[in-house]
Coordinates of C-alpha atoms and ligand atoms in Angstrom, one line a residue:
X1 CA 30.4 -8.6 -15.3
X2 CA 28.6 -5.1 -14.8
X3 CA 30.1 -2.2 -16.4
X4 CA 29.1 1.3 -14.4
X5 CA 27.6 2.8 -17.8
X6 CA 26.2 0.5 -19.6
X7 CA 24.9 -1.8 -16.3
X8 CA 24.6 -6.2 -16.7
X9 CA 26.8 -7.5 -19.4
X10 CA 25.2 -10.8 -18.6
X11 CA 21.6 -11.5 -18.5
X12 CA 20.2 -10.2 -15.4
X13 CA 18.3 -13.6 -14.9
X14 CA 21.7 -15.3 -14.5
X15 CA 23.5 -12.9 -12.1
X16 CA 19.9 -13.5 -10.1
X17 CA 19.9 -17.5 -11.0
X18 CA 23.4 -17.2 -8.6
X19 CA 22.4 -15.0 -6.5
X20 CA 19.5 -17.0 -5.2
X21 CA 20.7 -20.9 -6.2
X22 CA 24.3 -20.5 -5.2
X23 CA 24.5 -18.5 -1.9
X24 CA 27.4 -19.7 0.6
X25 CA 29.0 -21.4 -2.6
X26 CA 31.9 -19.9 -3.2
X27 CA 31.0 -19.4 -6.9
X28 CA 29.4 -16.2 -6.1
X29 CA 31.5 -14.0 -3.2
X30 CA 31.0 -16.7 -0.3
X31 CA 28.8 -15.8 2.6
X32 CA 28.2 -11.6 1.8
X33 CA 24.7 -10.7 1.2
X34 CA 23.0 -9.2 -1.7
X35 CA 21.7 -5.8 -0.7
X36 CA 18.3 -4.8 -2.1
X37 CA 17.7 -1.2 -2.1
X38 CA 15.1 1.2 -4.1
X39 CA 16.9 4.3 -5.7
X40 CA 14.2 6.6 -7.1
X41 CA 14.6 5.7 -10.7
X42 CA 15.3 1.8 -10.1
X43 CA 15.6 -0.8 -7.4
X44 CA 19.1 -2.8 -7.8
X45 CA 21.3 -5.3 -6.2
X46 CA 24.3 -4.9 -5.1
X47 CA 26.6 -7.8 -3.5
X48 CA 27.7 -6.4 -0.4
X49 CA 31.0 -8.3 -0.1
X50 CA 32.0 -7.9 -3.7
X51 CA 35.7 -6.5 -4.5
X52 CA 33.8 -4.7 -7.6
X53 CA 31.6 -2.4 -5.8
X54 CA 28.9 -2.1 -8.3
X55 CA 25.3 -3.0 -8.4
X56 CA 23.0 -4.6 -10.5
X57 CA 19.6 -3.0 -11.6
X58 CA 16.9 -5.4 -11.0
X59 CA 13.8 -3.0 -12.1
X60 CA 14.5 0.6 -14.4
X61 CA 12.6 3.5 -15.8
X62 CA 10.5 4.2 -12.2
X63 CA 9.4 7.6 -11.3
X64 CA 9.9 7.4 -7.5
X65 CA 10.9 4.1 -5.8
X66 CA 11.1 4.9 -2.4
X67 CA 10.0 1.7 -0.1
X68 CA 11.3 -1.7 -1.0
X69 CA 10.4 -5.6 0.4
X70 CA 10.8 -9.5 -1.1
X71 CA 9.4 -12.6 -1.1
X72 CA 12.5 -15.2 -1.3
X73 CA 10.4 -17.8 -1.6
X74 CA 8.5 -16.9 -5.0
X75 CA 10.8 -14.6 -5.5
X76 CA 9.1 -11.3 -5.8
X77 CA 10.2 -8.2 -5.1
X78 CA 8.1 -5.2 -3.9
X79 CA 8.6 -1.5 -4.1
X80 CA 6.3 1.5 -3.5
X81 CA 6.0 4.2 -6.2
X82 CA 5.3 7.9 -4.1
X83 CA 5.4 9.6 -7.6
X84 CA 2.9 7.4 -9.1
X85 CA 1.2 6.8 -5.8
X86 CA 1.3 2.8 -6.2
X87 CA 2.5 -0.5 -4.9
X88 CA 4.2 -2.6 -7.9
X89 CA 6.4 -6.2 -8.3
X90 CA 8.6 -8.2 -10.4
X91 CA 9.7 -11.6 -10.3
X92 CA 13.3 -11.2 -10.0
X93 CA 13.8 -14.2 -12.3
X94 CA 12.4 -12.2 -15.3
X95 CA 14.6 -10.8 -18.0
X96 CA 12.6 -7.6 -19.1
X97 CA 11.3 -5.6 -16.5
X98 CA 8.1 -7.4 -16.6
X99 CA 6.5 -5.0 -14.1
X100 CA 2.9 -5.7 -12.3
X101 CA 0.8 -3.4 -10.1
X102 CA -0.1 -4.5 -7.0
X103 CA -2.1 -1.3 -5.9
X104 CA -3.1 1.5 -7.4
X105 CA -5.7 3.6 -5.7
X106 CA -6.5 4.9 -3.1
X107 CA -2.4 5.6 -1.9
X108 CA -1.0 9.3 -1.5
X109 CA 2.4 8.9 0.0
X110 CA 3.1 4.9 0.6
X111 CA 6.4 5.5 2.5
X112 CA 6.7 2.0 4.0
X113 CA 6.3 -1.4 2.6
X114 CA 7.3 -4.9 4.6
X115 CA 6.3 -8.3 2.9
X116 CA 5.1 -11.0 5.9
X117 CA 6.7 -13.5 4.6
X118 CA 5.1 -16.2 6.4
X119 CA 1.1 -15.2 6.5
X120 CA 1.5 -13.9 2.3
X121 CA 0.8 -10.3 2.7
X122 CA 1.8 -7.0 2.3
X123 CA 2.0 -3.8 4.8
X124 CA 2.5 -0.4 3.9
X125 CA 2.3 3.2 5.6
X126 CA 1.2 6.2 4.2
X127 CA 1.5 9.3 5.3
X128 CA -0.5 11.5 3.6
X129 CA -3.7 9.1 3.8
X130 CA -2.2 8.5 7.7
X131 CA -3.3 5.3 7.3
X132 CA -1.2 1.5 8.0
X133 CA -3.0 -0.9 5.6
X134 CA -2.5 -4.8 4.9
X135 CA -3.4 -7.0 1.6
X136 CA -3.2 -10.5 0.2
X137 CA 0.4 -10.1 -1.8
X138 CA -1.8 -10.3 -5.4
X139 CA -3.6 -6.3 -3.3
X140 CA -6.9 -7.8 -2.5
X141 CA -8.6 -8.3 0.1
X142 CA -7.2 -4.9 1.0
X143 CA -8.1 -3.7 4.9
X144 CA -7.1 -0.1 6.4
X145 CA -5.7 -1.8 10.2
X146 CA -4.5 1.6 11.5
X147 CA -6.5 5.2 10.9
X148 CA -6.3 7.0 14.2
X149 CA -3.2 8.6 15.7
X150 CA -0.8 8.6 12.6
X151 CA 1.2 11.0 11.6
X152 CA 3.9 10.8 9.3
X153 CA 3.8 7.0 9.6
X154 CA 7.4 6.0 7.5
X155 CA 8.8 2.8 8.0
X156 CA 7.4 -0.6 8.7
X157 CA 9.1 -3.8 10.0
X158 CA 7.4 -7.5 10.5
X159 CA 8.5 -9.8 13.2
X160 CA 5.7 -12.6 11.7
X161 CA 6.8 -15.1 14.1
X162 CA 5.6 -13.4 17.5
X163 CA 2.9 -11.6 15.6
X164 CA 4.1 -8.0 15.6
X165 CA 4.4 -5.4 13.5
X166 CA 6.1 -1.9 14.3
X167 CA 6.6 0.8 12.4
X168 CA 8.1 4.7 13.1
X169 CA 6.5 8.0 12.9
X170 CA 8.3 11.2 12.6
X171 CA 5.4 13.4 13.1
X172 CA 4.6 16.2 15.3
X173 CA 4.9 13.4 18.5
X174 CA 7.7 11.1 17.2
X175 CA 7.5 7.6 18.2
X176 CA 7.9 3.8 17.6
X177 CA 5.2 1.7 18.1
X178 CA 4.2 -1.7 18.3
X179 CA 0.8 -3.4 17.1
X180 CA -0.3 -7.1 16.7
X181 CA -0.2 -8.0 12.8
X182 CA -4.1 -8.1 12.9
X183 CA -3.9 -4.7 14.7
X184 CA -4.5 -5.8 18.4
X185 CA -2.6 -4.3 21.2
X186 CA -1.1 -1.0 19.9
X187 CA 1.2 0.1 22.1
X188 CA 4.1 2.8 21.8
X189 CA 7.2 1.3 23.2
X190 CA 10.3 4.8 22.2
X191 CA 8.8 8.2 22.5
X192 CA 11.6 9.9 24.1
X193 CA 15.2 10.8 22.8
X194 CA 13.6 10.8 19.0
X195 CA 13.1 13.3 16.8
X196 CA 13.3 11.9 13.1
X197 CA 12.8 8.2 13.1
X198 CA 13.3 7.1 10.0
X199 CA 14.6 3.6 9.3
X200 CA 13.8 0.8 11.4
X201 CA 14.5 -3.0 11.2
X202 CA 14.8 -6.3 13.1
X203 CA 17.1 -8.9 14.4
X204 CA 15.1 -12.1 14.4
X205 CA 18.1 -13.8 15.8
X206 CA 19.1 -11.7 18.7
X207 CA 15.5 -10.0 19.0
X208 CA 15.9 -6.7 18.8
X209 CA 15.4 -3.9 17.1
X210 CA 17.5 -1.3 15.3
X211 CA 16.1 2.4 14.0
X212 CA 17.9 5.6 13.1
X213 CA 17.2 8.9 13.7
X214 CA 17.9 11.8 10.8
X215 CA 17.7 14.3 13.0
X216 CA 19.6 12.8 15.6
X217 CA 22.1 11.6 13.4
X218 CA 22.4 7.9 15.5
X219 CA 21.3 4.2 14.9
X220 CA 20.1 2.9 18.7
X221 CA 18.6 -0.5 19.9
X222 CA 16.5 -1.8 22.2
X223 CA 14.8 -5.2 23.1
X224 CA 11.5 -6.0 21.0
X225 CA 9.7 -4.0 23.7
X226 CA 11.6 -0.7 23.9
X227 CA 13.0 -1.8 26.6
X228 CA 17.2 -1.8 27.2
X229 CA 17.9 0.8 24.8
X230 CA 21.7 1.1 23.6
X231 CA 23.2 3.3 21.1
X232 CA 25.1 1.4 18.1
X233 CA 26.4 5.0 15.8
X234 CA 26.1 8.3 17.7
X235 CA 26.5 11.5 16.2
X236 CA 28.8 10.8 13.1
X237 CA 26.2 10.4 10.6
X238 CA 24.5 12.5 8.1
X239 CA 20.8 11.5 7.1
X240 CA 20.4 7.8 7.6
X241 CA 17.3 7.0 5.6
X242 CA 16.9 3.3 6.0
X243 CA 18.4 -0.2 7.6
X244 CA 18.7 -3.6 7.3
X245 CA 21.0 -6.0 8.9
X246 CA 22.2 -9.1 8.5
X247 CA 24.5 -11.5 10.8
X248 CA 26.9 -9.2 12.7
X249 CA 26.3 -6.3 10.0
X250 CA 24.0 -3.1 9.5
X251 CA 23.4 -1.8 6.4
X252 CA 22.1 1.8 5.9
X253 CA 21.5 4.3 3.2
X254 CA 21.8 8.2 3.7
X255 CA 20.8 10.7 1.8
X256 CA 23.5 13.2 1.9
X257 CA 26.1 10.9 1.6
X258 CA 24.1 8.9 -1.4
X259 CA 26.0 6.0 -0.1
X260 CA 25.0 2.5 1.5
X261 CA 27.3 1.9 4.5
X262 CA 27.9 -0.8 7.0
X263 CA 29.3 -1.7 10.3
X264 CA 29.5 -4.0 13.0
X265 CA 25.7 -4.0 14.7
X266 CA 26.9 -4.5 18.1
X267 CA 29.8 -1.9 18.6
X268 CA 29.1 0.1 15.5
X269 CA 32.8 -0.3 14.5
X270 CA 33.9 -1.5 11.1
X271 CA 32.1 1.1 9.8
X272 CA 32.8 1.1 5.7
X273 CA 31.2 2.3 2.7
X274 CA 29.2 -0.5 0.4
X275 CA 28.6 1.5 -2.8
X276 CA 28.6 5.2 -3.3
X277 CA 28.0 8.1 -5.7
X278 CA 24.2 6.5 -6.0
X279 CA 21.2 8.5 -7.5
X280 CA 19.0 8.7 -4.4
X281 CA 19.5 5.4 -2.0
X282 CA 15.9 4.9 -0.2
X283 CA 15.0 1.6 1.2
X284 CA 17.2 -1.1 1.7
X285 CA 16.7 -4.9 2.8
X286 CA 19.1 -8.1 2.8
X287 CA 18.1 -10.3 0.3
X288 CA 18.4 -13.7 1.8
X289 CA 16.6 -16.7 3.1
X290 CA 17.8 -16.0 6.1
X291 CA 15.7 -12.9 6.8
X292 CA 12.4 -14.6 5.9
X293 CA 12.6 -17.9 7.6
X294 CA 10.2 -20.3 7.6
X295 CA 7.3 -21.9 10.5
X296 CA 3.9 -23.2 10.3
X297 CA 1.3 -20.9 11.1
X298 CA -2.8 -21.7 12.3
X299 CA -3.4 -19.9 9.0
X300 CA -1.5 -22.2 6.5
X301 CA -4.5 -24.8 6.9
X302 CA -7.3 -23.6 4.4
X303 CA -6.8 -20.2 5.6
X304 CA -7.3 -20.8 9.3
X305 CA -10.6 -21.4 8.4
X306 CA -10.9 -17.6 7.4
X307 CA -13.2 -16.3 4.2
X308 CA -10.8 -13.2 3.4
X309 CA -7.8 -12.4 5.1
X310 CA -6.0 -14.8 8.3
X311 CA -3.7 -12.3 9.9
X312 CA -1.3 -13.6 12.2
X313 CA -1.5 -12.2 16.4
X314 CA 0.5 -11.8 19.1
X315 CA -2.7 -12.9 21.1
X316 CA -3.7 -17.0 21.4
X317 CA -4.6 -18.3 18.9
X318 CA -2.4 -16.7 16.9
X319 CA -4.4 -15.1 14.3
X320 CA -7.4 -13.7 13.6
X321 CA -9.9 -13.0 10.3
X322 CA -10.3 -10.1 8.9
X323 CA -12.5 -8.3 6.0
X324 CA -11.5 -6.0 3.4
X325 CA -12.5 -2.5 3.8
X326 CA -15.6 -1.2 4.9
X327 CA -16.9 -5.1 5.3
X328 CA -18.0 -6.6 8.7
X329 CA -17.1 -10.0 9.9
X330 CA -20.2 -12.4 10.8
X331 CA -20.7 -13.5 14.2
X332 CA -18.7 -16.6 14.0
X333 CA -15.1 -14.4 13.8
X334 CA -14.6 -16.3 10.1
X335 CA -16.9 -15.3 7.5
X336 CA -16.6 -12.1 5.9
X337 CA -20.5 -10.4 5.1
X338 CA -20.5 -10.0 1.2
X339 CA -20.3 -6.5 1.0
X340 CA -21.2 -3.1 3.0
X341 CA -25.0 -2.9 3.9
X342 CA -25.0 0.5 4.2
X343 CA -22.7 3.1 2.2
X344 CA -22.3 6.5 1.2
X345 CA -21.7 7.7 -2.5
X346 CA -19.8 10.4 -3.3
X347 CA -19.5 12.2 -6.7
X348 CA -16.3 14.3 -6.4
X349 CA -16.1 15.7 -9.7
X350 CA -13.1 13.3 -11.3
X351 CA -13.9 10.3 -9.3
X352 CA -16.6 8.6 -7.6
X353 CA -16.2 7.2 -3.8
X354 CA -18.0 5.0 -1.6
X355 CA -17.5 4.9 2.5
X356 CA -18.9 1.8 4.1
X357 CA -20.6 3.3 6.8
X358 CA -20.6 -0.4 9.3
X359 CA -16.9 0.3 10.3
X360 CA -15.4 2.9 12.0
X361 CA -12.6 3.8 9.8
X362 CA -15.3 5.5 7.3
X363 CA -12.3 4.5 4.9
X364 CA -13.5 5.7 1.2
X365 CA -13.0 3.9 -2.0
X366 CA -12.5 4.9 -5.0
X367 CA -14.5 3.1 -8.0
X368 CA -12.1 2.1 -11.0
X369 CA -13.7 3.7 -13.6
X370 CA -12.4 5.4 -17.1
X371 CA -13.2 8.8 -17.9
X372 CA -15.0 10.3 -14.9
X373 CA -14.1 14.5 -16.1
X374 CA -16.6 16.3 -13.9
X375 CA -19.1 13.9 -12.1
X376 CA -22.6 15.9 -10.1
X377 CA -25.5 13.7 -9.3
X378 CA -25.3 10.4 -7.9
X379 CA -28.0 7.9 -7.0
X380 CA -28.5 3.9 -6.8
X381 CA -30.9 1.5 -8.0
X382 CA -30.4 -1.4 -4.3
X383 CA -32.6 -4.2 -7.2
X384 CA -30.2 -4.2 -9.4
X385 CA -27.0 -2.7 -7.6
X386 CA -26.3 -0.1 -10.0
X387 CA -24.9 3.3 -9.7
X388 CA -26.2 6.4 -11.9
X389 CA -24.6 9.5 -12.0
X390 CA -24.6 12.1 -14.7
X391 CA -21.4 14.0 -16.1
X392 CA -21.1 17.9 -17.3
X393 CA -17.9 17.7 -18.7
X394 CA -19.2 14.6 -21.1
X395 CA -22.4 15.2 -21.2
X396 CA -23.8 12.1 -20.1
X397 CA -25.4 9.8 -17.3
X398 CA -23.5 7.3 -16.6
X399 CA -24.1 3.8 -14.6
X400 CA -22.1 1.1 -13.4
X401 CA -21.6 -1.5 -10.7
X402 CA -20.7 -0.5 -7.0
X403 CA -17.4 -2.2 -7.5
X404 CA -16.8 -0.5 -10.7
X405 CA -17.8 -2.7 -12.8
X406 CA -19.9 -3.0 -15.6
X407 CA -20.0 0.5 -16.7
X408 CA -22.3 2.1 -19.3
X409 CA -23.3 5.4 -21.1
X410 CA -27.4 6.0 -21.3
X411 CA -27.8 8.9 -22.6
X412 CA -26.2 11.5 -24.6
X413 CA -28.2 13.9 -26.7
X414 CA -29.9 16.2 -25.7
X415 CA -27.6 16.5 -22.5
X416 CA -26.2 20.3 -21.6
X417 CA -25.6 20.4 -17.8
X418 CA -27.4 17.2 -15.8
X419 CA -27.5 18.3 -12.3
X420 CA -30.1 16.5 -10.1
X421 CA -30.6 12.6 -10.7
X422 CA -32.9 10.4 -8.9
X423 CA -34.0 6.9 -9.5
X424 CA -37.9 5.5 -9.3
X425 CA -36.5 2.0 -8.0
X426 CA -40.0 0.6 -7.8
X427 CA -41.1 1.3 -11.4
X428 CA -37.8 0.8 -12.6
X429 CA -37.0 4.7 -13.9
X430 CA -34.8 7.5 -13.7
X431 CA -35.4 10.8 -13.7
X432 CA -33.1 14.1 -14.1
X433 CA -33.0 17.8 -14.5
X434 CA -30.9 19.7 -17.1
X435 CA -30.2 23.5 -16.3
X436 CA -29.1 24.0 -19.9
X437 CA -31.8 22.5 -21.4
X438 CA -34.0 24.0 -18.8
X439 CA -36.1 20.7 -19.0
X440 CA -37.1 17.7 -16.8
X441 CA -37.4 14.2 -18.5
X442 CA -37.0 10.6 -17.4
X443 CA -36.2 7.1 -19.3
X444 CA -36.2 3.6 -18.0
X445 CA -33.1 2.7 -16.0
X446 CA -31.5 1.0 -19.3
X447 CA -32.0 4.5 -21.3
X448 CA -34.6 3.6 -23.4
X449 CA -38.2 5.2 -24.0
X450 CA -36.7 8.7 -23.1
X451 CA -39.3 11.3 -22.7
X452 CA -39.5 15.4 -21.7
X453 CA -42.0 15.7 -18.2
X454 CA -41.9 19.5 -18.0
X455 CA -40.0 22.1 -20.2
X456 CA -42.3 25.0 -19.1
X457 CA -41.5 27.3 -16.4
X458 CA -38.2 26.0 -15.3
X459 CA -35.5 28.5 -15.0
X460 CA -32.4 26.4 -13.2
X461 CA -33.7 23.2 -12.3
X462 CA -30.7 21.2 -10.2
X463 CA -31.6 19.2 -7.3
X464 CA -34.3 16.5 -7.8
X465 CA -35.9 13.1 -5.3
X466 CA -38.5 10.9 -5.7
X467 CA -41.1 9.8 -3.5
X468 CA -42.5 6.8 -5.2
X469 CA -44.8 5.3 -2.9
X470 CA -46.6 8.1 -2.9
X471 CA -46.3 8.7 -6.7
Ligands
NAG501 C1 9.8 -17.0 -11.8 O1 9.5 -17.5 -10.6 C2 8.0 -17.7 -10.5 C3 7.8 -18.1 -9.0 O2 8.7 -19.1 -8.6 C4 7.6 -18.7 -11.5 O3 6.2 -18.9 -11.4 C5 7.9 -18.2 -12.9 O4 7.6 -19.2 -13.8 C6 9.4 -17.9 -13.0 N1 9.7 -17.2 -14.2 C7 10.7 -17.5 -15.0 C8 10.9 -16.7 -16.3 O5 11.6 -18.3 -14.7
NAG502 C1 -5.0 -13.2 -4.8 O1 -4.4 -13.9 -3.7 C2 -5.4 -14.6 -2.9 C3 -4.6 -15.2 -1.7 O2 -3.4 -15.8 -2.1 C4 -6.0 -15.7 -3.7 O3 -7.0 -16.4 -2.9 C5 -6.7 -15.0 -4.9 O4 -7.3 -16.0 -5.7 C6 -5.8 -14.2 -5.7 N1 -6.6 -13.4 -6.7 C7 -6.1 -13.2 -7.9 C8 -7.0 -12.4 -8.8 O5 -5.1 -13.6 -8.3
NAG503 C1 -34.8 -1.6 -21.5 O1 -35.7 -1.9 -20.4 C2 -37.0 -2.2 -20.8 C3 -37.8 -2.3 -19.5 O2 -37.2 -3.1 -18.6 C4 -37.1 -3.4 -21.6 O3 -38.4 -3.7 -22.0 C5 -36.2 -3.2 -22.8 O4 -36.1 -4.4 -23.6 C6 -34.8 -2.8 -22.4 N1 -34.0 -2.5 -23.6 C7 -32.8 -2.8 -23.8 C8 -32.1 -2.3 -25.1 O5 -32.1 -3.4 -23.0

């Protein structure tokens, strides 16, 4: 059915109708699983008990496809972009490639991805940012839950029913460590005999939990809690990248091999080779029900109760709320405030930020808006919530809404180099210097009934403020 060259003879949507409707039917290959893995340029398929040992692309024409997660029950898959620094999905139902972003700013190097299956959200790593961050599956309500501490942050593994979530770093102190979904009681549970921990993934049957090590070259196990560590593969691999297991079997990529191999996940014997001769195997996950299975959760009813996002705990009872970015909850641990109260703008020449500064984090946020070339004064009307900034490179000033929103051009003749903006929020103006023009002038804050205060006697006029109460 899939020629090597030319890839699906059939429909894709019928290979996947099979793959997810007739599992354990003997009309596919029996009881192997289908093997989901992200190769640079595509994420594919591959049936890992097939006598034809080829694969089926599920999602082509990616620059860098490097993490890779599902949803089985709406049958989504997720894969993180490190060339075009995004999170994306497709419905693996869909003929086409119909491709939709997920998340687009405000990610450097999104390394790990893991779908909780259970509470409908997404985690990710990053470890350029050095951030672990959680959204809704749709990316909003998106919430930085780790900052501190990270530092090369790769991969990421769910374990939704006890409320954990653990993840590997490779960084300058390598170490596993364990958090609470809603980031309560970090803890680091490996930190010795690791140097490179790269994949990491979990038996929900057995409870326990498999990484490898690149540097190491070994796959090892240990109890949920670090604890009764065994080796599975020592010493005979090359650069295991990432695992996933299912029933008795392990499944891993490596990168010098470009293979995906597998073996017995107790004695590490059986070892064989799944496909090979691939472009660049990253990520890899079992596609099955049986890896996402399902439970009722305190946050399946209205939310539990929750305005923004119900993340699931380790801790009773079982979940807590939680704001996006930047936001404070209320007092009564449910409601979400509806917005920062106090923030920080930032021009930064091609983009415009903005750092809540009521949580710690001081996470910044960059506003989606077209055509920002070389942004220098910022300031903010609080009556009507807008933002004014001007812009050298276009030769403008500029507004729009804190979120993004709503943006607008006021002026633009006249306009050499606007460096010093300021807005009279009482009588509803805005003023601004010009050292091309060498002038001062003002308009109302919609850009109408401009006028020149003082053209005499400037020579570089940049920085500007108003006091208006005291004219
Ligand atoms: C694919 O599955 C999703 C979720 O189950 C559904 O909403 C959508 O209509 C399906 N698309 C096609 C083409 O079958
Ligand atoms: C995104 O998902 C959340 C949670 O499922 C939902 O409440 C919200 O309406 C969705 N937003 C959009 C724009 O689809
Ligand atoms: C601009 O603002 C002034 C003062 O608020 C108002 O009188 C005028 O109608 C506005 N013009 C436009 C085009 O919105």
């Amino acid at each position: 059915i899939v020629d090597k060259e030319l890839g699906p003879l059939v429909p894709l949507s019928f290979l996947v109708l099979l793959c997810l409707t007739n599992r354990g039917n003997k009309l596919w290959t029996g009881s192997s699983p289908f093997l989901l893995f992200a190769n640079r340029r595509d994420v594919r398929l591959v049936d890992a008990g097939g006598t034809k040992l080829e694969s089926t692309v599920v999602v082509s024409g990616l620059e860098d496809a490097a993490a890779v997660d599902f949803q089985y029950s709406q049958g989504i898959v997720f894969w993180t972009d490190v060339s075009e620094e995004a999170i994306k999905q497709t419905y693996i139902n869909q003929t086409g490639n119909v491709v939709q972003n997920v998340i687009i700013s405000g990610l450097v190097s999104p390394d790990g991805l893991a779908c909780d299956w259970i509470g409908k959200k997404l985690y990710w790593t990053d470890s350029e940012t050095n951030r672990i961050e959680v959204a809704n599956l749709n990316g909003t309500s998106r919430k930085v839950l780790f900052w501190q501490d990270l530092d090369q942050p790769r991969a990421i593994a769910l374990d939704p029913a006890h409320g954990y979530m653990y993840w590997t770093d490779w960084g300058e102190t390598p170490r596993i460590e364990r958090a609470g979904m809603d980031s309560s009681t970090r803890k680091i549970i490996v930190d010795s005999d690791i140097y490179w921990p790269n994949g990491l993934t979990i038996d929900l049957d057995e409870q326990k939990l498999y990484w490898a090590d690149a540097k190491l070259s070994f796959i090892h196990r240990a109890n949920l809690d670090g604890s009764f560590r065994q080796k599975v593969v020592e010493g005979s691999l090359t650069h295991p990248f990432a695992l996933t297991l299912s029933g008795d079997t392990l499944y891993w990529t490596d990168w010098q091999t470009r293979s995906i191999h597998a073996c017995n996940k107790r004695t590490g014997e059986k070892r064989r080779e799944i496909l090979s001769a691939l472009y660049s195997p990253m990520d890899i996950q079992v596609l099955s029900p049986d890896r996402q299975p399902y439970f009722h959760t305190p946050c399946e009813e209205n939310n539990g109760g929750c305005s923004h996002l119900c993340l699931l705990s380790p801790r009773d009872p079982f979940y807590s709320c939680a704001c996006p970015t930047g936001v404070q909850l209320e007092d009564d641990g449910r409601t979400c405030k509806s917005g920062a109260e106090e923030v920080l703008l930032l021009a930064r020449r091609t983009d415009l930020r903005r750092i809540s500064l009521d949580m710690p984090d001081f996470t910044d946020i960059i506003l989606q808006i077209d055509n920002i070339r070389h942004a220098i004064a910022i300031d903010y009307d609080p009556v009507e919530g807008y933002i004014y900034w001007t812009d050298d490179d276009v030769r403008a000033i500029r507004r729009a809404y804190l979120d993004g929103s709503g943006a607008q051009t006021l002026v633009t003749s006249e306009i050499n180099h606007p460096d010093g903006i300021a807005v009279d929020w009482v009588a509803r103006n805005l003023y601004w210097t010009d050292t091309g023009t060498d002038r001062i002038e003002v308009t109302r804050l919609n850009g109408t009934s401009r006028k020149i205060l003082i053209s005499e006697n400037l020579d570089e006029p940049r920085a500007i403020v108003l006091n208006p109460v005291m004219g």
